[in-house]
mmCIF file of C-alpha atoms and ligand atoms in Angstrom:
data_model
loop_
_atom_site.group_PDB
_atom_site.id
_atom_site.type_symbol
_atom_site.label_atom_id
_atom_site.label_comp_id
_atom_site.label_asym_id
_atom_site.label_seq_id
_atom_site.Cartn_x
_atom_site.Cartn_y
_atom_site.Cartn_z
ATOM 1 C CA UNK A 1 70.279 4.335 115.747
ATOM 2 C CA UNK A 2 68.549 7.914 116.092
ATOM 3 C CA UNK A 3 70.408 10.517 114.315
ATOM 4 C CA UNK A 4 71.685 12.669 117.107
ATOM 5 C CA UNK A 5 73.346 10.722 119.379
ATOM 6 C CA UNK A 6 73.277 12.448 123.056
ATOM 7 C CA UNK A 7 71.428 10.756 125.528
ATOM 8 C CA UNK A 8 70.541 12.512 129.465
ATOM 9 C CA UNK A 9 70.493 8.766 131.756
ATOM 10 C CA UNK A 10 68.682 9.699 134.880
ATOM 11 C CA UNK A 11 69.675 7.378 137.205
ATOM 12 C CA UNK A 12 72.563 6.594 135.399
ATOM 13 C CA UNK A 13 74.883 5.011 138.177
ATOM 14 C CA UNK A 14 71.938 2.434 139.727
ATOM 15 C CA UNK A 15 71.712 -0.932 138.526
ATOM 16 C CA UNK A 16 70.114 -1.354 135.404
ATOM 17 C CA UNK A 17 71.119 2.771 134.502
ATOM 18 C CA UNK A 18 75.108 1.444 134.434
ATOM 19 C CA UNK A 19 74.218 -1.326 132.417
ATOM 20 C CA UNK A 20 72.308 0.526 129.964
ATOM 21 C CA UNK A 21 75.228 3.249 129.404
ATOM 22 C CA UNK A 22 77.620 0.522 128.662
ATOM 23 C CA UNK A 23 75.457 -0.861 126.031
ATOM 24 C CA UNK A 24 74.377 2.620 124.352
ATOM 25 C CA UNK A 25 78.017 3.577 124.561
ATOM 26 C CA UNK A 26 78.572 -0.113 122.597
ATOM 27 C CA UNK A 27 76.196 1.672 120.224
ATOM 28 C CA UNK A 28 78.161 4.686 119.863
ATOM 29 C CA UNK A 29 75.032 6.616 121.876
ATOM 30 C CA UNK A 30 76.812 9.960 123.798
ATOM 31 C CA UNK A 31 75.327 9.371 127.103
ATOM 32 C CA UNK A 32 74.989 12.262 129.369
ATOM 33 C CA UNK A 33 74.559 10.580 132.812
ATOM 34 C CA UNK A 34 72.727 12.280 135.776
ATOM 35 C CA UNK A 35 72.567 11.074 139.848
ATOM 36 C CA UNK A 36 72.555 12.104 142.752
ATOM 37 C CA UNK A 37 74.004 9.002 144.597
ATOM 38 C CA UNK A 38 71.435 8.384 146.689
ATOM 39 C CA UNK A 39 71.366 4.277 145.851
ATOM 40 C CA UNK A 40 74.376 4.297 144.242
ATOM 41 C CA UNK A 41 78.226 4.909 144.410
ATOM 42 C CA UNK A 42 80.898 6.786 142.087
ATOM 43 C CA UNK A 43 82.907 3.945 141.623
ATOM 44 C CA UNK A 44 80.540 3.004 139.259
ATOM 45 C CA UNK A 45 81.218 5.816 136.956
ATOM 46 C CA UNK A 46 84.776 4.180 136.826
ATOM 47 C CA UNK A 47 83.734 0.879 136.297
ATOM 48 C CA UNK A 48 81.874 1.900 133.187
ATOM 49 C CA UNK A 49 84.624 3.407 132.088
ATOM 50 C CA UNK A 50 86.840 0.205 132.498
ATOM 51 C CA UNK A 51 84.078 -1.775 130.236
ATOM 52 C CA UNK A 52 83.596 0.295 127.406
ATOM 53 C CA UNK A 53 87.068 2.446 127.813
ATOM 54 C CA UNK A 54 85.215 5.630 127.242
ATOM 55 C CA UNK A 55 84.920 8.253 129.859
ATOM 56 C CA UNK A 56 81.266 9.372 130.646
ATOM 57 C CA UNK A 57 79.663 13.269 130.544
ATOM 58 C CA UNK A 58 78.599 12.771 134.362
ATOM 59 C CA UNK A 59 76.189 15.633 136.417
ATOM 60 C CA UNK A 60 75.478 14.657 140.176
ATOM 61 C CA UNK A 61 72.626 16.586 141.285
ATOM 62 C CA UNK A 62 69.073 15.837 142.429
ATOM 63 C CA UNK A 63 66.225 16.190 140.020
ATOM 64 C CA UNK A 64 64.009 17.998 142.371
ATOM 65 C CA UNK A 65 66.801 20.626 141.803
ATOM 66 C CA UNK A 66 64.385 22.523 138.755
ATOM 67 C CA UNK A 67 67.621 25.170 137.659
ATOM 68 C CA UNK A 68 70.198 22.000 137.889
ATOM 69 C CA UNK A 69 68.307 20.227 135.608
ATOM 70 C CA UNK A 70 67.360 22.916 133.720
ATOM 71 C CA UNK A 71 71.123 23.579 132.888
ATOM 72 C CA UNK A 72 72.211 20.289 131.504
ATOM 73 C CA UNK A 73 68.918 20.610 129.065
ATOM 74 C CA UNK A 74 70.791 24.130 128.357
ATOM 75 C CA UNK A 75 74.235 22.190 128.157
ATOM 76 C CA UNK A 76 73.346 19.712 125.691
ATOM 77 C CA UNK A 77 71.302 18.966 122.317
ATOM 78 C CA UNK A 78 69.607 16.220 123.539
ATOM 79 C CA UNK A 79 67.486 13.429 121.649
ATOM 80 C CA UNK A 80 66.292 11.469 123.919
ATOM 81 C CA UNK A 81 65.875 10.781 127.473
ATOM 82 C CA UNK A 82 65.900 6.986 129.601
ATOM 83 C CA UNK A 83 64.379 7.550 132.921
ATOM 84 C CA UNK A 84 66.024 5.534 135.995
ATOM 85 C CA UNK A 85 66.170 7.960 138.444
ATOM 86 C CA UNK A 86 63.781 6.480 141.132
ATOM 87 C CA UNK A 87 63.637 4.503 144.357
ATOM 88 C CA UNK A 88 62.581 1.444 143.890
ATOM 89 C CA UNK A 89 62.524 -0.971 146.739
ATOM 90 C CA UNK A 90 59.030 -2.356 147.350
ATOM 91 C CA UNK A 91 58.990 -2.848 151.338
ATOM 92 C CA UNK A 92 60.886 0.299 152.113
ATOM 93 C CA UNK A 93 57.903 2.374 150.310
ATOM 94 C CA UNK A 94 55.762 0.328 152.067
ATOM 95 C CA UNK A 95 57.657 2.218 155.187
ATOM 96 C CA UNK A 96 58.388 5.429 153.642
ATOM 97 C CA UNK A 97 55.391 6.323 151.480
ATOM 98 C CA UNK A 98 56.141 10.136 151.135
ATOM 99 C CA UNK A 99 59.666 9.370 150.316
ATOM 100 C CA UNK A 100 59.130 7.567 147.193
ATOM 101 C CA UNK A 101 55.944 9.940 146.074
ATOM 102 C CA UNK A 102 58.291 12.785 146.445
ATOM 103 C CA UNK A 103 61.600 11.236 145.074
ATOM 104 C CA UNK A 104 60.153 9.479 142.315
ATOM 105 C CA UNK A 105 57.367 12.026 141.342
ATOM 106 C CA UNK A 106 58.607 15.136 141.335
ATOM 107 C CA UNK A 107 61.552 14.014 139.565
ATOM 108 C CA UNK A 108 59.841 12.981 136.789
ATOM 109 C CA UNK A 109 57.415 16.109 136.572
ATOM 110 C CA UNK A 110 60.722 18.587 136.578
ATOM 111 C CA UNK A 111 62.031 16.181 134.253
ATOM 112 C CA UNK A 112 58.461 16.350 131.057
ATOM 113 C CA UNK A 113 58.478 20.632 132.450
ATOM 114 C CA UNK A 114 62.555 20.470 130.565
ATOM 115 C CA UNK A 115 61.667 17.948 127.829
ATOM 116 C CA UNK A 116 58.743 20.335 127.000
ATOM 117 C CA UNK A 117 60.565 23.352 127.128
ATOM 118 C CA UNK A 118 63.775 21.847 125.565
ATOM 119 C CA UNK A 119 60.928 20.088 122.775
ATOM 120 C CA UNK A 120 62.854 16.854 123.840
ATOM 121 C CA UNK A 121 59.933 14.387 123.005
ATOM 122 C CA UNK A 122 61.205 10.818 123.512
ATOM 123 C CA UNK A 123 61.275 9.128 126.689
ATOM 124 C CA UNK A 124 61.567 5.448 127.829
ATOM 125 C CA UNK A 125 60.187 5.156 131.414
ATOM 126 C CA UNK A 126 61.143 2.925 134.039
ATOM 127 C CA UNK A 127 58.114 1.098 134.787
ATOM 128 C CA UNK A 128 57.342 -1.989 136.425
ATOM 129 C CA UNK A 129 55.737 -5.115 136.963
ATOM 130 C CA UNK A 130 53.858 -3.955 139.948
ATOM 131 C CA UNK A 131 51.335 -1.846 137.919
ATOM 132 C CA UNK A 132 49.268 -4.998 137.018
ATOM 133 C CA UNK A 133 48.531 -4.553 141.070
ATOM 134 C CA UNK A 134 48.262 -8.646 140.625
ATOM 135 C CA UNK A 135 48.299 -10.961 143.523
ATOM 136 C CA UNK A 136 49.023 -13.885 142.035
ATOM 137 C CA UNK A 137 49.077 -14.396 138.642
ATOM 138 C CA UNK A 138 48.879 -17.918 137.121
ATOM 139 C CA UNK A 139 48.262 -16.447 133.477
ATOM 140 C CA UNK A 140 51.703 -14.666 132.121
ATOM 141 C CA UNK A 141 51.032 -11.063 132.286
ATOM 142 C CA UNK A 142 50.097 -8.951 129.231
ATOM 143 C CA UNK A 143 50.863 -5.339 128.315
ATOM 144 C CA UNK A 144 46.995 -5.372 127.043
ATOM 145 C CA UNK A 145 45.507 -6.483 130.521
ATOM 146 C CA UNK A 146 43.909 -3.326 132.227
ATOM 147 C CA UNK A 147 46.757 -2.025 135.215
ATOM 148 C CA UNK A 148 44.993 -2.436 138.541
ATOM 149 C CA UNK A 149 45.730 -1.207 142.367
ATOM 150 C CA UNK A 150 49.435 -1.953 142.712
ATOM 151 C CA UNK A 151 50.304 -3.212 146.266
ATOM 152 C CA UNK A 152 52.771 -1.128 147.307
ATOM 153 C CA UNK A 153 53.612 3.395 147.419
ATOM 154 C CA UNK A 154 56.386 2.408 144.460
ATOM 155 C CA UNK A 155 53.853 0.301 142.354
ATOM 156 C CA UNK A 156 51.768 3.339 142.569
ATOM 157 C CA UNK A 157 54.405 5.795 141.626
ATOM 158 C CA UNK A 158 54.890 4.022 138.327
ATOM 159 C CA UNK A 159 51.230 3.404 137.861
ATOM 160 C CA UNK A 160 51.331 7.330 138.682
ATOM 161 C CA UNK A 161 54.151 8.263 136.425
ATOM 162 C CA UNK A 162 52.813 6.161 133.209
ATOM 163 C CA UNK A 163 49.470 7.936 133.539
ATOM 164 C CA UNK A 164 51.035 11.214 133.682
ATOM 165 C CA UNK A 165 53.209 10.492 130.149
ATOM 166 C CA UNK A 166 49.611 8.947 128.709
ATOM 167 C CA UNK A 167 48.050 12.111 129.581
ATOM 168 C CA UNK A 168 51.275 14.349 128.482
ATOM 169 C CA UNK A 169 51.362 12.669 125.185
ATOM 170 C CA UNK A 170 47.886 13.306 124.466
ATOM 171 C CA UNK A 171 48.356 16.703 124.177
ATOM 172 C CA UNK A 172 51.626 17.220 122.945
ATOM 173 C CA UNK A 173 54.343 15.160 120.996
ATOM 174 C CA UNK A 174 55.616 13.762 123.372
ATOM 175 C CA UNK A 175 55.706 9.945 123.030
ATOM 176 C CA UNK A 176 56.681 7.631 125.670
ATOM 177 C CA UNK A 177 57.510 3.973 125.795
ATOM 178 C CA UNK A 178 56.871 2.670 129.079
ATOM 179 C CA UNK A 179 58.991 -0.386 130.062
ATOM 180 C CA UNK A 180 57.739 -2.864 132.786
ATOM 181 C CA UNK A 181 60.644 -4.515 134.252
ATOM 182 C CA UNK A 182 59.932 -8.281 136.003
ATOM 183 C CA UNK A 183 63.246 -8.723 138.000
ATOM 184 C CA UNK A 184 66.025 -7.808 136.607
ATOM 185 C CA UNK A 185 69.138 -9.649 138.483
ATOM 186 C CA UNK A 186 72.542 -10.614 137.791
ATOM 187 C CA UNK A 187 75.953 -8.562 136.240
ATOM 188 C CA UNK A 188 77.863 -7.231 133.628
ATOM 189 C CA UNK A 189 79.693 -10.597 131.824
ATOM 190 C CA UNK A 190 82.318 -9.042 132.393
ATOM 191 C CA UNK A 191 82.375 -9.464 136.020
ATOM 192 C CA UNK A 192 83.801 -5.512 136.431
ATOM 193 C CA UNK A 193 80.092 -4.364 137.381
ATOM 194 C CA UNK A 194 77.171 -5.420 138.729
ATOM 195 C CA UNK A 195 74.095 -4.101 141.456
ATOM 196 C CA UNK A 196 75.834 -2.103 144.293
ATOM 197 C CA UNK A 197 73.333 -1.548 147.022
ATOM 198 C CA UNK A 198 74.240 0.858 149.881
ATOM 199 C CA UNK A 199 73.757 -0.701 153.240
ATOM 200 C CA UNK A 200 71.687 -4.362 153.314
ATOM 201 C CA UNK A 201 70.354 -5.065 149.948
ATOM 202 C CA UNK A 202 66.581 -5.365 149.548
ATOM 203 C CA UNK A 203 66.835 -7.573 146.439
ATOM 204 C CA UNK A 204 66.566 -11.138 146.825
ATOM 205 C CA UNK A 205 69.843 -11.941 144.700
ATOM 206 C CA UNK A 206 72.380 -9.738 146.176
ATOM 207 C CA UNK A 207 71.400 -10.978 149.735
ATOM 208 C CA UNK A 208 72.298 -13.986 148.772
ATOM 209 C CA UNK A 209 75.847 -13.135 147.024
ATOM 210 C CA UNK A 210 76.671 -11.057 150.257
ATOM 211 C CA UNK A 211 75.773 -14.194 152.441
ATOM 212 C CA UNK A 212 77.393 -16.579 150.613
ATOM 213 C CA UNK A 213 80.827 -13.753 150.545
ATOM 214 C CA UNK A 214 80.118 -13.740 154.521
ATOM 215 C CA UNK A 215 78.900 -10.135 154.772
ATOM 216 C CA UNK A 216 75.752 -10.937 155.721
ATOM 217 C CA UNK A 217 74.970 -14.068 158.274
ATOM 218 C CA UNK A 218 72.330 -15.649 156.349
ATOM 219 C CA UNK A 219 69.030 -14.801 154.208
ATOM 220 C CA UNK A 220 66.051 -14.547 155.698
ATOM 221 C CA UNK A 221 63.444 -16.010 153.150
ATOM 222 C CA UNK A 222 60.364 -13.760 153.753
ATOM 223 C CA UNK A 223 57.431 -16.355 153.977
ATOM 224 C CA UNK A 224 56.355 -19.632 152.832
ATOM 225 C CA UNK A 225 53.083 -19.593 152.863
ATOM 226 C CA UNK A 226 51.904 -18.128 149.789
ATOM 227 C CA UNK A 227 50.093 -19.899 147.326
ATOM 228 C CA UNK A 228 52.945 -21.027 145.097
ATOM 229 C CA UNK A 229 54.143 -25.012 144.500
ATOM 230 C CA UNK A 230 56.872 -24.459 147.157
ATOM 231 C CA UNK A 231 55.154 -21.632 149.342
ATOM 232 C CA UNK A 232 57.639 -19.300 148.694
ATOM 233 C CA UNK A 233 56.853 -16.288 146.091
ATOM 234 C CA UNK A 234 57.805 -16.628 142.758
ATOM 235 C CA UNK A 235 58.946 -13.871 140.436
ATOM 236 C CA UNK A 236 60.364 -13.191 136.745
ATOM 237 C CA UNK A 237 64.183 -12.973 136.761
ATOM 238 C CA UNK A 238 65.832 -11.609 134.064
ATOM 239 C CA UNK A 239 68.983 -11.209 133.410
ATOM 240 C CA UNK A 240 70.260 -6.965 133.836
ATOM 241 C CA UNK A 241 71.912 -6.931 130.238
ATOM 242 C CA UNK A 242 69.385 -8.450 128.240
ATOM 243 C CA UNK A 243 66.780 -5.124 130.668
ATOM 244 C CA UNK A 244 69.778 -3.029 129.214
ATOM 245 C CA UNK A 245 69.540 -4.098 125.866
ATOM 246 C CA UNK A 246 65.584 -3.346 125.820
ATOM 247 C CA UNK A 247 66.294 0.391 126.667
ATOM 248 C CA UNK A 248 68.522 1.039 123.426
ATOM 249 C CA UNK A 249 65.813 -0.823 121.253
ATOM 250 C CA UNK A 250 63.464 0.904 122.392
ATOM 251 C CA UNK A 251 64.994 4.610 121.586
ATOM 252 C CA UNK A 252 64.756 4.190 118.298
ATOM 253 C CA UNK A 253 60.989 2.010 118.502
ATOM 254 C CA UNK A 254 58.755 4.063 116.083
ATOM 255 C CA UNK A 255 55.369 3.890 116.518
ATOM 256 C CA UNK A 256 51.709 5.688 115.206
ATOM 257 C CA UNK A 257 50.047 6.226 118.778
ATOM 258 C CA UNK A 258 50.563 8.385 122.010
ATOM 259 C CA UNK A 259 52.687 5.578 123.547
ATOM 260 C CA UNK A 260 53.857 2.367 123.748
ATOM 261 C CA UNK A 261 54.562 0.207 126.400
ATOM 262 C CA UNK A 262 56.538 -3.861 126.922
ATOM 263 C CA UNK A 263 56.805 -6.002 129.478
ATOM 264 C CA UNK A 264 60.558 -7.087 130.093
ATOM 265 C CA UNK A 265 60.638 -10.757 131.712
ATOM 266 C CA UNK A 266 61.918 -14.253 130.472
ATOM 267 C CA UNK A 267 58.317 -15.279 130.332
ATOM 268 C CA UNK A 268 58.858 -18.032 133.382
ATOM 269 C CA UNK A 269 58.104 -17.917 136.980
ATOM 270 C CA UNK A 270 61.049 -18.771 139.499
ATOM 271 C CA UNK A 271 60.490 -19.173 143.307
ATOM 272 C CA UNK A 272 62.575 -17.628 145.883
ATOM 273 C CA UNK A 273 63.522 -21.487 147.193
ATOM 274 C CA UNK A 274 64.434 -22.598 143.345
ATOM 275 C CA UNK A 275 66.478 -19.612 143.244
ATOM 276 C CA UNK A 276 68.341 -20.625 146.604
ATOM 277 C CA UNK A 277 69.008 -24.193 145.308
ATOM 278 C CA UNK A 278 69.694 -23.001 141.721
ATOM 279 C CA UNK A 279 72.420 -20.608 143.318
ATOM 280 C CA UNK A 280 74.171 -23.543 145.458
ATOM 281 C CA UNK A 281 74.087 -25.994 142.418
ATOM 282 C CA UNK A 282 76.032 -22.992 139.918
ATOM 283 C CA UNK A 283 78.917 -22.214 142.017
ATOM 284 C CA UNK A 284 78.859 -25.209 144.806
ATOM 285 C CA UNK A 285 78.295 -22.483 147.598
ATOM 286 C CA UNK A 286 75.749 -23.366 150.446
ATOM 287 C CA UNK A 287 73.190 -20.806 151.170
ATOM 288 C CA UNK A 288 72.311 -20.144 154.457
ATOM 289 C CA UNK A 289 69.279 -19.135 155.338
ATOM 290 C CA UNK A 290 66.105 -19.052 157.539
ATOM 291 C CA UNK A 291 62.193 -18.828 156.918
ATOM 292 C CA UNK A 292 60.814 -15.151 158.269
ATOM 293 C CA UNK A 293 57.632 -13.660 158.119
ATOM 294 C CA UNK A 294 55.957 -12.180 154.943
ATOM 295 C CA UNK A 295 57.477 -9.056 153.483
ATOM 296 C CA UNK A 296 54.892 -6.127 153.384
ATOM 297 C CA UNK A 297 53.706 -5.127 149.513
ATOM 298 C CA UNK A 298 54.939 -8.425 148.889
ATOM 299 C CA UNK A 299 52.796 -10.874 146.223
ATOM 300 C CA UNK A 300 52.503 -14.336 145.204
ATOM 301 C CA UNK A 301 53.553 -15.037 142.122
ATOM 302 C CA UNK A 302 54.274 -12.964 138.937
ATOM 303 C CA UNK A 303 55.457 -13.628 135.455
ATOM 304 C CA UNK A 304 55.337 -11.907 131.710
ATOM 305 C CA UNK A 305 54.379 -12.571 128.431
ATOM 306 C CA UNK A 306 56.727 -11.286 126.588
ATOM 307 C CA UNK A 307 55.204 -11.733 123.250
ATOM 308 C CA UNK A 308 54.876 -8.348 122.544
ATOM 309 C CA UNK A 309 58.271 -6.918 123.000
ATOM 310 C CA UNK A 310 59.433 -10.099 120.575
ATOM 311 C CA UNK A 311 57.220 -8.729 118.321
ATOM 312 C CA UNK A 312 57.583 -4.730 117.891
ATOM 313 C CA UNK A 313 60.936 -4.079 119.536
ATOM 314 C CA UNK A 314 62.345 -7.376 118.360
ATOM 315 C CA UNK A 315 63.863 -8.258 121.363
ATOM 316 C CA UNK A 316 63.794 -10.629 123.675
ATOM 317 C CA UNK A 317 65.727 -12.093 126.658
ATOM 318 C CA UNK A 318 68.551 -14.202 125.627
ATOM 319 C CA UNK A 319 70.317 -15.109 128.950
ATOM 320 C CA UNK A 320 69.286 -17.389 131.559
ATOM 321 C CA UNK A 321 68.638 -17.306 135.475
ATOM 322 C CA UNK A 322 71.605 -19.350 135.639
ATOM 323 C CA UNK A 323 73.699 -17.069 133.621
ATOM 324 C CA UNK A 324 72.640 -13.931 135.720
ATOM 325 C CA UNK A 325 73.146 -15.908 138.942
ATOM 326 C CA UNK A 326 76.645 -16.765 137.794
ATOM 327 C CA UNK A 327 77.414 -13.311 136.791
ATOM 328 C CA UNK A 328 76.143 -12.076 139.736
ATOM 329 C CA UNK A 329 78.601 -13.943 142.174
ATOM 330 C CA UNK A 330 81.521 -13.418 139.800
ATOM 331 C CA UNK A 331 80.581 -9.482 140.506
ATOM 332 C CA UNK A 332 80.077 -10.055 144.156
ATOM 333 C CA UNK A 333 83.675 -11.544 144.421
ATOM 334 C CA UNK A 334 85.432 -8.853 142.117
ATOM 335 C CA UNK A 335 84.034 -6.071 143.889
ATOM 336 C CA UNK A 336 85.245 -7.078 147.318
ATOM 337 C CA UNK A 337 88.615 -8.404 145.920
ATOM 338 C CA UNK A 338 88.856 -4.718 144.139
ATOM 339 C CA UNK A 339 86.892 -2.867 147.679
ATOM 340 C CA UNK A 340 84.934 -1.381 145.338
ATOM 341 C CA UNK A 341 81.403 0.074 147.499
HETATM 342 C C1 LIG B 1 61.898 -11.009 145.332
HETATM 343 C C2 LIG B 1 61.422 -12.113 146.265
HETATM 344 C C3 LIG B 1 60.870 -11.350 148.475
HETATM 345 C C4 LIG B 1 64.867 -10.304 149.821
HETATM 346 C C5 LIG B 1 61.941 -6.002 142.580
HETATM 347 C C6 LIG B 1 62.377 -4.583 142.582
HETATM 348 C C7 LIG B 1 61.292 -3.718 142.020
HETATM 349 C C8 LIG B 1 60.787 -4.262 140.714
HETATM 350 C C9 LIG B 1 60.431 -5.722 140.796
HETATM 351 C C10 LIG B 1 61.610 -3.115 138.831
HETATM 352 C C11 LIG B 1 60.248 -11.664 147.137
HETATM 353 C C12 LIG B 1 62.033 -12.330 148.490
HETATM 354 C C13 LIG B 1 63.809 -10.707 149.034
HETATM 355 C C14 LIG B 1 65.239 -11.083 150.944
HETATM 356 C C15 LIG B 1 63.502 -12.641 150.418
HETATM 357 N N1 LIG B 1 61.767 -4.081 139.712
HETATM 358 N N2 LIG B 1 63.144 -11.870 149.325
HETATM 359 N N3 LIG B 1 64.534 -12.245 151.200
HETATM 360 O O1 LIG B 1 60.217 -7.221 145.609
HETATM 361 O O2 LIG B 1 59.928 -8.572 143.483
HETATM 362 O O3 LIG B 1 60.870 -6.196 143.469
HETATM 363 O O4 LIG B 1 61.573 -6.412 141.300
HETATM 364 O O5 LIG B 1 60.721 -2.372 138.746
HETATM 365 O O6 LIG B 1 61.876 -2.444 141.815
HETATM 366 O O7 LIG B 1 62.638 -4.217 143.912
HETATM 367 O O8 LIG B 1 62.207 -8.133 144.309
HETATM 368 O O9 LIG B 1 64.309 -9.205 145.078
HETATM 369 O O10 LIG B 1 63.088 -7.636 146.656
HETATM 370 O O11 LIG B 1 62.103 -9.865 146.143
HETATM 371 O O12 LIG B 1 62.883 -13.683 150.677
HETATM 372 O O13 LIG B 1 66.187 -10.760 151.706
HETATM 373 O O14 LIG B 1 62.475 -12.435 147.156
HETATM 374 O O15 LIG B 1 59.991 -11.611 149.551
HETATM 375 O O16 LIG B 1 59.378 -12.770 147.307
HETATM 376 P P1 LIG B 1 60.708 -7.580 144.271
HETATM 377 P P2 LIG B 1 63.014 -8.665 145.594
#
């Protein structure tokens, strides 16, 4: 636990952002959470609430807004910062390059011109699995392997965004810890929150919940003709919580150079078809679905090692694939029972 115990959570209402919160809060961590609901909804704010039975310090705002987020570094003695606040969907950058360059970039520059000011010098960053820029990996990926071309405008953006911390840090005291999610799926135990996607969802998992809850007519499984056992790509699931409970290690991670960074994954490879058949076999729901074409930015196969993290944040995933899938239809079924979008 770091001594001063506010928090700013950019991002703080998306997916893994709410689940985070509730575990810092767990922690007795003061979050101070900051969105502008553009892939997310206040009801989540309320949800949290209901969880941990706290009520959060909220700001919505955009951080491309310099003097907005200039005044909540003003507001508050902050020690740290996690860094969320991004789009992340892999095809739609594909489709909107200049969106996700702008959203995701200039957010974080306004975001190091505060810390600097404000001399707030710890940050965990959002990264991802897509800076590796691997096709098809059929080694586990390491945090020591070189990152490469990612395949996609939001793969860059992190690629982007980790080299601009590297360089930061070099010069100053700030020190990052980059965190390279795999694919983080599933809900809150709980069942009272869980990944809230406005309009279709362009993660595999909740396309599936919202089929199977008949909001959606069926999945579309985007290509099988990759070069993976069953043709279809497979990916790292992990479960949201145990992402969440990587974020709060790594706040108070010490460590002697510029920055650190950890994969977050399970360590094994799952393919789109196990994950339709694992789905039907945990709750007894049919999935329907249909082969389409390949998804642009899309890539064969990726998985971690996750030896590292283990190591130096001593952490490591500790729920399955079928306990995220599980969670993850429980939340699917409370949030339309509750209308909660
Ligand atoms: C997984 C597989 C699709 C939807 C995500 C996040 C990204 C990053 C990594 C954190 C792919 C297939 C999907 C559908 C499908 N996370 N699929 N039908 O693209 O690996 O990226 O995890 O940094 O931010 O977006 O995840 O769930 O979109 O796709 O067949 O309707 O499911 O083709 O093979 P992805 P995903």
């Amino acid at each position: 636990m770091i001594e001063n115990k506010e928090i700013l959570v950019t991002g703080g209402t998306g997916f893994i952002g709410s689940h985070t919160i509730v575990e810092l809060v767990e922690l007795g961590y003061t979050p101070i959470v900051l969105d502008n609901y553009s892939n997310s909804s206040s009801s989540i704010i309320r949800q949290i609430s209901l969880i941990t039975g706290k009520k959060c310090i909220f700001y919505q705002g955009d951080m491309r807004d310099k003097v907005f987020l200039k005044s909540i570094f003003t507001k508050h003695q902050l020690s740290g910062v996690i860094h969320f606040a991004a789009f992340k969907a892999v095809a739609e950058s594909v489709e909107k390059p200049l969106h996700y360059y702008d959203n995701n970039l200039v957010a974080l520059i306004n975001l190091l011109g505060c810390m600097e000011e404000f001399r707030v010098n710890k940050i965990v960053f959002s990264s991802s699995c897509t800076v590796y820029g691997v096709e098809n990996s059929l080694e586990p990926l390491t945090e020591q392997m070189s990152v490469g071309k990612p395949n996609s405008p939001y793969g860059w953006t992190k690629w982007m965004g980790e080299q601009m911390l590297a360089d930061i840090a070099g010069k100053s005291d700030l020190r990052p810890i980059f965190l390279r999610y795999f694919n983080p799926i599933g809900a809150h135990p709980s069942g009272k929150l869980g990944e809230l996607p406005l309009g279709p969802p362009n993660n595999v998992l909740p396309y599936i919940t919202q089929t199977v809850a008949g909001l959606r007519k069926e999945l579309t499984i985007f290509g099988k003709d990759y070069d993976t056992p069953d043709g279809t790509c497979v990916r790292d699931y992990i479960h949201v919580t145990d992402v969440a409970k990587a974020h709060v290690r790594a706040l108070s991670h010490s460590f002697n150079s510029n920055f650190d960074v950890f994969n977050l994954g399970t360590g094994k490879g799952t393919s789109v078809l196990e994950l339709v058949r694992l789905f039907e076999k945990i709750t007894g729901k049919p999935v329907n679905y249909q082969f389409g074409p390949r998804r642009p930015g899309d890539v064969d196969a990726l998985f971690a090692d996750v030896s590292k993290a283990k190591k130096f944040l001593n952490w490591n995933a500790e729920r399955t694939i079928e306990d995220a899938i599980l969670d993850a239809w429980k939340w699917e079924q409370y949030r339309l029972e509750n209308e909660i979008s």
